[in-house]
Coordinates of C-alpha atoms and ligand atoms in Angstrom, one line a residue:
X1 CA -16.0 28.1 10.9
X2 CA -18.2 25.4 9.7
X3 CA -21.5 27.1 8.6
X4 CA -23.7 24.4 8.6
X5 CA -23.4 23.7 12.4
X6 CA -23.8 27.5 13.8
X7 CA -26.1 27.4 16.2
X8 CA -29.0 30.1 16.6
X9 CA -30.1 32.0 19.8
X10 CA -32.1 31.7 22.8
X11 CA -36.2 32.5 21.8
X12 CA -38.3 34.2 24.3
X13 CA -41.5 32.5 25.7
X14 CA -39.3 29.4 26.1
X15 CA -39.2 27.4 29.1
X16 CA -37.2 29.4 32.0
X17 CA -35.5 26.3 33.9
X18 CA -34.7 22.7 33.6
X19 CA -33.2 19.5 33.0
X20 CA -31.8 17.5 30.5
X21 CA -29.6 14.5 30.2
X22 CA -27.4 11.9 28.4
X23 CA -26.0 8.4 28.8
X24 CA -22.9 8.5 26.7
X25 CA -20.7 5.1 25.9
X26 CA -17.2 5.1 25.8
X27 CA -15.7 3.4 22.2
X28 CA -12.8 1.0 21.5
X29 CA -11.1 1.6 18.3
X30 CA -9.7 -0.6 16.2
X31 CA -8.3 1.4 12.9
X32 CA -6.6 4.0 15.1
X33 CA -6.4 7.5 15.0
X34 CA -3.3 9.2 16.1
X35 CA -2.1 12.4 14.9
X36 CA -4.0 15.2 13.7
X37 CA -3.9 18.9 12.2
X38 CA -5.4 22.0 11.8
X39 CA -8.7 22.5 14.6
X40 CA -9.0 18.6 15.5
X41 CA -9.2 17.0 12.5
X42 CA -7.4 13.8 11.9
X43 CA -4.4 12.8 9.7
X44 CA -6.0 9.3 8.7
X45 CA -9.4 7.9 8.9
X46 CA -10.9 5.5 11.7
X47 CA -12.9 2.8 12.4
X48 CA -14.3 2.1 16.5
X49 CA -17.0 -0.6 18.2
X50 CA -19.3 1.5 20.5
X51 CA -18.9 0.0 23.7
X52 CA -21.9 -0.7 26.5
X53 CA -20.5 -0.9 30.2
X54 CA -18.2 1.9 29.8
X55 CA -20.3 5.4 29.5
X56 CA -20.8 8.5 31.2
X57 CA -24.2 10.1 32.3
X58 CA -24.8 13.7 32.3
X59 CA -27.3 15.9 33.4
X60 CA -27.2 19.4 32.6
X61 CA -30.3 21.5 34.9
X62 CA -30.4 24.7 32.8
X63 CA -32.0 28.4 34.2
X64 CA -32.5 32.0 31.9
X65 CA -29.9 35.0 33.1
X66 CA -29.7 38.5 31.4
X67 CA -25.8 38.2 31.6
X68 CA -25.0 37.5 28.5
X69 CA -21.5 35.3 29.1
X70 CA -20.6 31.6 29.4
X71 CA -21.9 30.5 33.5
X72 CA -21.2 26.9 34.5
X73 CA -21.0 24.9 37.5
X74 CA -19.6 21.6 37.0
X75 CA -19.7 18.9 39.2
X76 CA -18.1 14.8 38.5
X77 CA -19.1 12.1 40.4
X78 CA -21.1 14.6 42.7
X79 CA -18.1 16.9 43.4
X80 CA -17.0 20.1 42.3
X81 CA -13.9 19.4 39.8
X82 CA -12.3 23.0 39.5
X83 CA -10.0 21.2 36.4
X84 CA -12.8 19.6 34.7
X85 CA -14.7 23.0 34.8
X86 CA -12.0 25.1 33.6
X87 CA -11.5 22.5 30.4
X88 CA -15.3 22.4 29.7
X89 CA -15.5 26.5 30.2
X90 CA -12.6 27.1 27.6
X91 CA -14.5 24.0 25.1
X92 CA -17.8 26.2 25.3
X93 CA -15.8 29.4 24.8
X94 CA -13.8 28.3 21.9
X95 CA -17.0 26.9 20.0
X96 CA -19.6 29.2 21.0
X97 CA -20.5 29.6 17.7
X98 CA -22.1 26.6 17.8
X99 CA -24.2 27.4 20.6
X100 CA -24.4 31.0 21.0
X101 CA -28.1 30.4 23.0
X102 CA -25.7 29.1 26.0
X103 CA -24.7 32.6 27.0
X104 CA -28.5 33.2 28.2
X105 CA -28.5 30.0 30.5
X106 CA -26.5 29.4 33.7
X107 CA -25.8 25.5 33.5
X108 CA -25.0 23.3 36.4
X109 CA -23.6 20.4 34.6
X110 CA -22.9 17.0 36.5
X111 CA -21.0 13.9 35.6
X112 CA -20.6 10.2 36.1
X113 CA -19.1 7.5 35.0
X114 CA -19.6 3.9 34.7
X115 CA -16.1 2.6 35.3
X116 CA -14.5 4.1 38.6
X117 CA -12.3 7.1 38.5
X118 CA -8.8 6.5 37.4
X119 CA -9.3 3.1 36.3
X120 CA -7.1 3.5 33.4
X121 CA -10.5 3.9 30.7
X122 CA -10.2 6.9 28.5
X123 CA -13.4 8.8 29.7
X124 CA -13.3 11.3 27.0
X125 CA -15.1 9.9 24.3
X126 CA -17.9 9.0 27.1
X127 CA -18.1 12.4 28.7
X128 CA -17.6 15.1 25.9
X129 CA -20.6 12.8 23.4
X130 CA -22.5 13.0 26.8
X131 CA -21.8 16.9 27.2
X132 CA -22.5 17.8 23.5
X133 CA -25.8 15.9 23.1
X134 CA -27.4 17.5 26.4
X135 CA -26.3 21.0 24.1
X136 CA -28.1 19.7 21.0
X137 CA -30.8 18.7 23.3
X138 CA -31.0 21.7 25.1
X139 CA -30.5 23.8 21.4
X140 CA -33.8 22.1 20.2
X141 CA -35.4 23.1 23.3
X142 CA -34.6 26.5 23.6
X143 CA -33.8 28.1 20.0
X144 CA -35.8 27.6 16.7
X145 CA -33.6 24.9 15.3
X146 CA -35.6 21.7 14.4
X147 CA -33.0 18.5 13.5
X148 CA -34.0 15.2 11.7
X149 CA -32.5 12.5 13.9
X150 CA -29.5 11.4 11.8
X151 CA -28.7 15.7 11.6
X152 CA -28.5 15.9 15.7
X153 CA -26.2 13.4 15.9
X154 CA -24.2 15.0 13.5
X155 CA -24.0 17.9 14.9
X156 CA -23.1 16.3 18.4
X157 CA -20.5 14.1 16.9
X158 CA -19.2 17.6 14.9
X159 CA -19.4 19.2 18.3
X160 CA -17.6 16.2 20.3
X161 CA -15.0 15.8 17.8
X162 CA -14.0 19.5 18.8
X163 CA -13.8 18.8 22.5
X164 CA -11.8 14.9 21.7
X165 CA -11.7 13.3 18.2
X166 CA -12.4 9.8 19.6
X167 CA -15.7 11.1 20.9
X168 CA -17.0 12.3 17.6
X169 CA -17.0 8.3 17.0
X170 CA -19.3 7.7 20.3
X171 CA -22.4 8.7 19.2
X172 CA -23.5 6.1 16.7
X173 CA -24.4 2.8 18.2
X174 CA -22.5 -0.2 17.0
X175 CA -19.9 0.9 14.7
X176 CA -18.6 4.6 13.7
X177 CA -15.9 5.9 10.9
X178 CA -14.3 9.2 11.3
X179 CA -12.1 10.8 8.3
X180 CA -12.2 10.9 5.0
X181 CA -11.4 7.8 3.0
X182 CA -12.0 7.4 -1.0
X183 CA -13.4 4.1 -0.7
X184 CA -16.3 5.4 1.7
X185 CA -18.9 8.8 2.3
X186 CA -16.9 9.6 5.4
X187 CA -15.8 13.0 7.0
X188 CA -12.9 14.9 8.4
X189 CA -15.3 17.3 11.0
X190 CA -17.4 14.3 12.0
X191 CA -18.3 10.7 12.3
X192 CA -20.5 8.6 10.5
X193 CA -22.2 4.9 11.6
X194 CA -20.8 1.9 9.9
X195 CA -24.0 0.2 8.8
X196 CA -22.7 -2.7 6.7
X197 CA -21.5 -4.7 10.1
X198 CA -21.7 -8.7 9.6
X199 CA -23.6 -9.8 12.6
X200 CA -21.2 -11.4 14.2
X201 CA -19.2 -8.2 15.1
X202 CA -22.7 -6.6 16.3
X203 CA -22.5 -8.7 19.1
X204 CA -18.8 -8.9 19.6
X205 CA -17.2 -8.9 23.2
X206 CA -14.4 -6.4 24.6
X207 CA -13.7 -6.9 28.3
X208 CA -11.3 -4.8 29.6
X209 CA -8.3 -6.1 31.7
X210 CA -6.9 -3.3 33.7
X211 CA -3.4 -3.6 34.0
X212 CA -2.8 -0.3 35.6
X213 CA -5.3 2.4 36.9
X214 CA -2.5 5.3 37.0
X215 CA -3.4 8.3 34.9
X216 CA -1.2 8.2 31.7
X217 CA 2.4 9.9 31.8
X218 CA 1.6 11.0 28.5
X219 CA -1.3 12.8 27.4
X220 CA -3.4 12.0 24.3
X221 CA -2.7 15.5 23.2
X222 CA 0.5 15.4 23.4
X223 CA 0.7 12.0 21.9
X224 CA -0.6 12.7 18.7
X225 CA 1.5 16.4 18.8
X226 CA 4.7 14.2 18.8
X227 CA 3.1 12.8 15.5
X228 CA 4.1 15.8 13.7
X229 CA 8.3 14.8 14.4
X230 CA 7.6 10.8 13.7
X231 CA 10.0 9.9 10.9
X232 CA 7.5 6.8 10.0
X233 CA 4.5 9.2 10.1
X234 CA 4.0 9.5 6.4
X235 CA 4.3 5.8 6.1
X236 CA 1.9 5.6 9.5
X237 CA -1.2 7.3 7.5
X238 CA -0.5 5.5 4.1
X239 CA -0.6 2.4 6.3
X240 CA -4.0 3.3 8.1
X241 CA -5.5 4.2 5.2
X242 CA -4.7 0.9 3.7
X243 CA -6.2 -0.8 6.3
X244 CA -9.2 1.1 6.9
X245 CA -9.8 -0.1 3.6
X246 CA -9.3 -3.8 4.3
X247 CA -11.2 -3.4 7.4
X248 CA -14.2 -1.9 5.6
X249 CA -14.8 -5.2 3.4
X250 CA -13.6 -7.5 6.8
X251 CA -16.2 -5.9 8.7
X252 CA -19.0 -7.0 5.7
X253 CA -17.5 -9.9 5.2
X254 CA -17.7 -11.3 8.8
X255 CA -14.4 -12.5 8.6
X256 CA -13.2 -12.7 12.3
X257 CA -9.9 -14.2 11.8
X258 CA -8.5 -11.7 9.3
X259 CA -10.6 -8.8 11.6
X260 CA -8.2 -9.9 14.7
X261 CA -5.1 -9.7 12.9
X262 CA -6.2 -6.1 11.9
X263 CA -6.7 -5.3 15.4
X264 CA -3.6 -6.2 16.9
X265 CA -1.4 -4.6 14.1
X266 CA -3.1 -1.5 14.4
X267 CA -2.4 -2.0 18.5
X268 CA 1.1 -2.5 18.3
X269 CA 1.4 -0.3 15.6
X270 CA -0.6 2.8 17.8
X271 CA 2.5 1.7 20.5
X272 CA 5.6 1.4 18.3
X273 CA 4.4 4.9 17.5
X274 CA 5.3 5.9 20.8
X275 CA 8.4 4.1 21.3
X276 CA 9.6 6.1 18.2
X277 CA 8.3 9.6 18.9
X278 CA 11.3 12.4 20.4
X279 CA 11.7 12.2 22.9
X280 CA 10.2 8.3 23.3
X281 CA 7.8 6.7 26.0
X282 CA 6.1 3.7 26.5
X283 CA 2.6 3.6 27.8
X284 CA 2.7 -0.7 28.3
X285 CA 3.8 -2.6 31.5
X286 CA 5.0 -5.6 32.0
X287 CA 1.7 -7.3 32.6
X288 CA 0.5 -5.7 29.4
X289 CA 2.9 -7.9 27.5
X290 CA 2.3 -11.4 29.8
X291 CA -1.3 -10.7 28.4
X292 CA -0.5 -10.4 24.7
X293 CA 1.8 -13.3 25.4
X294 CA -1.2 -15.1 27.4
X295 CA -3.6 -14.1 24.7
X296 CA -1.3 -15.5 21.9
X297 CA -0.6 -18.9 23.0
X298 CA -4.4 -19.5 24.1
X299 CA -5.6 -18.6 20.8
X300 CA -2.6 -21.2 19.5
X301 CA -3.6 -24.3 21.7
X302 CA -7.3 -24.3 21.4
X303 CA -8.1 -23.0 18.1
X304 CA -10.3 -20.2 19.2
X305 CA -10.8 -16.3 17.6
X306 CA -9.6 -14.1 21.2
X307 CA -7.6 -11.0 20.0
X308 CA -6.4 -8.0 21.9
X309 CA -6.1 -4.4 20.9
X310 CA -4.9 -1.4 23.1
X311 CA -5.8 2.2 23.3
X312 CA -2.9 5.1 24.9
X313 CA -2.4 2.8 27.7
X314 CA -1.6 -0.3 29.2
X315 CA -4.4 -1.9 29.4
X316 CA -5.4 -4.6 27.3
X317 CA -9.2 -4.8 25.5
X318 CA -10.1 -8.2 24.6
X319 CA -11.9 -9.0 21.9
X320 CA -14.3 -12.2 21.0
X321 CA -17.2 -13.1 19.6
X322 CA -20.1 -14.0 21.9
X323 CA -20.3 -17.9 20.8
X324 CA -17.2 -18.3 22.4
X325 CA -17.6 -16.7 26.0
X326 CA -18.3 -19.8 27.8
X327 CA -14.4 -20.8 26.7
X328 CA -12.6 -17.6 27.2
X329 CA -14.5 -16.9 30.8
X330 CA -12.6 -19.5 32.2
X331 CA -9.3 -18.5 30.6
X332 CA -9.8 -14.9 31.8
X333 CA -10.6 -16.1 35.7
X334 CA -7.6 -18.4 35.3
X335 CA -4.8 -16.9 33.7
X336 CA -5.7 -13.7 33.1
X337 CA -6.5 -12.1 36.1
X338 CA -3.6 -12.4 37.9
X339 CA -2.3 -9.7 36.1
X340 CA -5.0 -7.1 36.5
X341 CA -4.8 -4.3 39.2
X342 CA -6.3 -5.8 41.9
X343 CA -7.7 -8.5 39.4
X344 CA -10.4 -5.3 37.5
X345 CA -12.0 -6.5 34.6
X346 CA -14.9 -4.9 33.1
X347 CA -16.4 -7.0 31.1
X348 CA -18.0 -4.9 27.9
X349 CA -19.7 -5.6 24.3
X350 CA -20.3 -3.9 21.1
X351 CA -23.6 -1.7 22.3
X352 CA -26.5 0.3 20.8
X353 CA -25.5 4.1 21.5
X354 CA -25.7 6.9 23.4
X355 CA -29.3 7.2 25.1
X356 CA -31.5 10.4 26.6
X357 CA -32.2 9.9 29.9
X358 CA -34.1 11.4 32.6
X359 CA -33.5 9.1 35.6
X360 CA -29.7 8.7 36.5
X361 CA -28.5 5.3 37.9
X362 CA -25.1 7.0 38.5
X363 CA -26.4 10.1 40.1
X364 CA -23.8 10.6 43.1
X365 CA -25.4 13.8 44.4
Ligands
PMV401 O1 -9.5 11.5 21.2 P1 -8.2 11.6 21.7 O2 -7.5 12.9 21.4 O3 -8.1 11.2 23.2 O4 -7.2 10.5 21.0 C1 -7.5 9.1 21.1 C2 -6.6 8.3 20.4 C3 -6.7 6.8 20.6 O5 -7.6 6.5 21.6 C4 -5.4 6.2 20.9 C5 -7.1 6.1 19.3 C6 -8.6 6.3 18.9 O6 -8.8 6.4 17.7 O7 -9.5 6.4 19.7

């Protein structure tokens, strides 16, 4: 039990009902993480971007009971979601601890997201930061707890890394590390920002070309449990923390070229994983590899920095810096589209965080 982040209980006098709400982005990362230990803690450290377009807004609407338990209703995209609910319940249940004041509240949490359904976008990062900053917001609201800025969204990114490790990364605009790594003050149980960024990465571009909208045939979960049979997995961790470390001074450094390198090691790398787990899957199509293919021989003929990585799926983040745009728009249209799921791209950049909100663009209800 991590003492510093118990939470305290409800105080009486407090407000009896209301509202509060998050806008939560999803993140891209680019030192991976995949396998872990223990309660969610990760067997190497990683780097992400924060990305923009992708995120998830939630509202939770809060109201006192006497009955003393965990009460949710849980709603996405302005339908009850029995599967969702029974995931968040047993979150909240598990870590309670953390926020013992819930047991006072009834909470009627709903949930959107940016991207549609199933388009092939991990929405756990977005959704779980979402859910665990409306809990610090609601913990400041209701119990005596006071945080300094930088200490909430520790506590949320603590709290998120419980319910997904890559969301413990989403909190921090621009740039987060999770896991402890010598060269740098970072953390097993949460996520810290990356504050040293070169400005060209601030403004970086990752449009996402959906190959394939199909929920993964292979979980996350059980992904990184498969870790634990990998004969390269010792190698695996030696080699991520190698170049987290490179990454670190590439970031600083502004040094795009060696930067895209980097990410589409660490891509192929997070997939050859796969291929070598027991029993072994792949999570790339066909298309995924006309893309890299694509993406290679563009960057060949004209010169230009356009890299790809991957997350546990097929489809294919592309990453540029914004001078470029006006060149790889074109390519994408052209050559790229044909083969996206019924041509999807959603074209994303390195963004400035998670945001509380009170009005909800998304709000299906
Ligand atoms: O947070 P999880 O358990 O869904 O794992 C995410 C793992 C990757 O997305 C493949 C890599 C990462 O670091 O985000």
């Amino acid at each position: 039990m991590a003492v510093d982040f118990l939470g305290k209980d409800i105080v009486a006098g407090g407000p009896n009902q209301g509202s509060v709400g998050w806008r939560s982005p999803s993140n891209i990362a680019i030192i991976k993480y995949w396998g872990k230990y223990g309660n969610q803690l990760p067997q190497n450290p990683s780097l992400s971007f924060t990305l923009s377009q992708a995120y998830t807004e939630t509202r939770v609407d809060y109201k006192r009971t006497d009955q003393n338990d965990i009460s949710i209703d849980f709603l996405f995209e302005g339908k009850s979601n029995k599967n969702f609910e029974n995931r968040i319940e047993a979150f909240l249940k598990k870590n309670i601890a953390y926020f013992p004041f819930i047991t006072s509240l009834h909470l009627k949490i709903e949930s959107s997201n940016s991207f549609p359904h199933s388009s092939g976008i991990a929405s756990s990062a977005s959704s779980m930061s979402a859910l665990c900053l409306c809990l610090m917001t609601l913990e400041q609201k209701l119990t005596e707890s006071t945080y300094s800025p930088s200490t909430l969204l520790k506590k949320a990114s603590f709290l998120s890394r419980l319910a997904s490790g890559s969301a413990s990364r989403s909190v921090y605009p621009i740039s987060a590390i999770w896991g402890q790594h010598h060269a740098v003050n970072s953390h097993n149980e949460y996520a810290t920002p990356f504050a040293k960024m070169h400005s060209v990465f601030k403004t970086f571009h990752d449009d996402i070309l959906i190959v394939s909208k199909e929920e993964k045939k292979v979980s996350s979960t059980a992904g990184h449990a498969l870790m634990e049979g990998n004969p390269f997995a010792k190698a695996r961790y030696a080699q991520a923390n190698e170049r987290f470390e490179s990454l670190l001074e590439i970031l600083e450094s502004g040094d795009v070229e060696a930067f895209g390198k980097i990410a589409e090691d660490e891509a192929l790398t997070l997939h050859a994983l796969m291929m070598c787990s027991d029993p072994s899957y792949v999570l790339m199509e066909p298309n995924t590899l006309s893309i890299i293919n694509e993406i290679r021989a563009f960057r060949e003929d004209h010169k230009l920095p356009v890299y790809f990585t991957l997350d546990a799926g097929p489809n294919i983040h592309l990453l540029y810096p914004d001078s470029i745009q006006n060149e790889v728009d074109p390519f994408i249209k052209e050559v790229l589209l044909r083969y996206c799921d019924n041509q999807k791209v959603i074209k994303d950049h390195v963004g400035s965080g998670p945001q509380e909100i009170s009005t909800f663009t998304l709000d299906k209800s």
